[in-house]
Amino acid sequence: MTDLRPTASIDTQLSQARAVIERHLAPRLLAVHLFGSALDGGLKPYSDIDLLVFMRFARTTISGLPGMSKT
């Protein structure tokens, strides 16, 4: 089984990114997920860190799919 924990080298960056996300998106923030090369051991110098952010929105906030606007 693959170890899906981030490497120690990015722990500080993850903590900082999470703090910024929480500061700007709370209380709508539901979850922040790490994915990509940070988990599978493929990080290289200057690699980015992939984060997927889930947020809570009222159904009335989203009016349609991107590109479907009549304006």
PDB file of C-alpha atoms in Angstrom:
ATOM      1  CA  MET A   1       0.000   0.000   0.000  1.00  0.00           C
ATOM      2  CA  THR A   2       1.239   3.500  -0.869  1.00  0.00           C
ATOM      3  CA  ASP A   3       2.009   5.916   1.970  1.00  0.00           C
ATOM      4  CA  LEU A   4      -0.182   8.961   1.270  1.00  0.00           C
ATOM      5  CA  ARG A   5       1.278  11.303   3.871  1.00  0.00           C
ATOM      6  CA  PRO A   6       3.025  14.486   2.682  1.00  0.00           C
ATOM      7  CA  THR A   7       6.774  14.639   3.055  1.00  0.00           C
ATOM      8  CA  ALA A   8       8.284  16.562   5.955  1.00  0.00           C
ATOM      9  CA  SER A   9       9.818  19.032   3.496  1.00  0.00           C
ATOM     10  CA  ILE A  10       6.437  20.585   2.674  1.00  0.00           C
ATOM     11  CA  ASP A  11       4.796  20.543   6.116  1.00  0.00           C
ATOM     12  CA  THR A  12       5.565  24.226   6.730  1.00  0.00           C
ATOM     13  CA  GLN A  13       4.273  25.274   3.312  1.00  0.00           C
ATOM     14  CA  LEU A  14       1.089  23.264   3.819  1.00  0.00           C
ATOM     15  CA  SER A  15       0.493  24.844   7.218  1.00  0.00           C
ATOM     16  CA  GLN A  16       0.998  28.329   5.797  1.00  0.00           C
ATOM     17  CA  ALA A  17      -1.270  27.677   2.809  1.00  0.00           C
ATOM     18  CA  ARG A  18      -3.983  26.223   5.023  1.00  0.00           C
ATOM     19  CA  ALA A  19      -3.813  29.230   7.352  1.00  0.00           C
ATOM     20  CA  VAL A  20      -4.267  31.648   4.432  1.00  0.00           C
ATOM     21  CA  ILE A  21      -7.157  29.608   3.025  1.00  0.00           C
ATOM     22  CA  GLU A  22      -8.857  29.435   6.423  1.00  0.00           C
ATOM     23  CA  ARG A  23      -8.358  33.160   7.041  1.00  0.00           C
ATOM     24  CA  HIS A  24      -9.953  34.157   3.722  1.00  0.00           C
ATOM     25  CA  LEU A  25     -12.627  31.501   3.232  1.00  0.00           C
ATOM     26  CA  ALA A  26     -13.972  30.657   6.692  1.00  0.00           C
ATOM     27  CA  PRO A  27     -16.798  30.044   7.622  1.00  0.00           C
ATOM     28  CA  ARG A  28     -17.706  28.657   4.165  1.00  0.00           C
ATOM     29  CA  LEU A  29     -14.674  26.343   4.111  1.00  0.00           C
ATOM     30  CA  LEU A  30     -15.561  22.649   4.285  1.00  0.00           C
ATOM     31  CA  ALA A  31     -12.256  20.893   3.525  1.00  0.00           C
ATOM     32  CA  VAL A  32      -8.795  21.270   2.019  1.00  0.00           C
ATOM     33  CA  HIS A  33      -7.302  18.219   0.307  1.00  0.00           C
ATOM     34  CA  LEU A  34      -3.719  17.722  -0.827  1.00  0.00           C
ATOM     35  CA  PHE A  35      -3.206  15.768  -4.045  1.00  0.00           C
ATOM     36  CA  GLY A  36      -0.674  15.227  -6.803  1.00  0.00           C
ATOM     37  CA  SER A  37       3.073  14.803  -6.650  1.00  0.00           C
ATOM     38  CA  ALA A  38       3.262  15.931  -3.014  1.00  0.00           C
ATOM     39  CA  LEU A  39       1.629  12.649  -2.050  1.00  0.00           C
ATOM     40  CA  ASP A  40       3.223  10.246  -4.489  1.00  0.00           C
ATOM     41  CA  GLY A  41       6.816  11.316  -3.853  1.00  0.00           C
ATOM     42  CA  GLY A  42       7.283  13.157  -7.142  1.00  0.00           C
ATOM     43  CA  LEU A  43       7.975  16.610  -5.736  1.00  0.00           C
ATOM     44  CA  LYS A  44      11.026  18.327  -7.190  1.00  0.00           C
ATOM     45  CA  PRO A  45      12.576  21.687  -6.374  1.00  0.00           C
ATOM     46  CA  TYR A  46      10.140  24.392  -7.562  1.00  0.00           C
ATOM     47  CA  SER A  47       7.216  21.949  -7.806  1.00  0.00           C
ATOM     48  CA  ASP A  48       3.827  23.358  -6.965  1.00  0.00           C
ATOM     49  CA  ILE A  49       1.593  21.945  -4.252  1.00  0.00           C
ATOM     50  CA  ASP A  50      -1.872  20.941  -5.423  1.00  0.00           C
ATOM     51  CA  LEU A  51      -4.733  21.747  -3.056  1.00  0.00           C
ATOM     52  CA  LEU A  52      -8.422  21.106  -3.654  1.00  0.00           C
ATOM     53  CA  VAL A  53     -10.685  23.395  -1.617  1.00  0.00           C
ATOM     54  CA  PHE A  54     -14.314  22.521  -0.885  1.00  0.00           C
ATOM     55  CA  MET A  55     -16.619  25.361   0.136  1.00  0.00           C
ATOM     56  CA  ARG A  56     -20.236  25.736   1.206  1.00  0.00           C
ATOM     57  CA  PHE A  57     -22.408  28.025  -0.931  1.00  0.00           C
ATOM     58  CA  ALA A  58     -26.130  28.640  -0.899  1.00  0.00           C
ATOM     59  CA  ARG A  59     -27.785  27.080  -3.929  1.00  0.00           C
ATOM     60  CA  THR A  60     -28.915  30.523  -5.063  1.00  0.00           C
ATOM     61  CA  THR A  61     -25.298  31.699  -5.261  1.00  0.00           C
ATOM     62  CA  ILE A  62     -24.538  29.612  -8.349  1.00  0.00           C
ATOM     63  CA  SER A  63     -26.754  30.587 -11.268  1.00  0.00           C
ATOM     64  CA  GLY A  64     -25.416  28.268 -13.963  1.00  0.00           C
ATOM     65  CA  LEU A  65     -22.489  26.457 -15.460  1.00  0.00           C
ATOM     66  CA  PRO A  66     -19.497  28.487 -16.663  1.00  0.00           C
ATOM     67  CA  GLY A  67     -20.152  29.893 -20.128  1.00  0.00           C
ATOM     68  CA  MET A  68     -23.935  29.588 -19.793  1.00  0.00           C
ATOM     69  CA  SER A  69     -24.514  33.254 -18.869  1.00  0.00           C
ATOM     70  CA  LYS A  70     -26.897  35.211 -21.102  1.00  0.00           C
ATOM     71  CA  THR A  71     -24.984  38.469 -20.645  1.00  0.00           C
TER      72      THR A  71
END
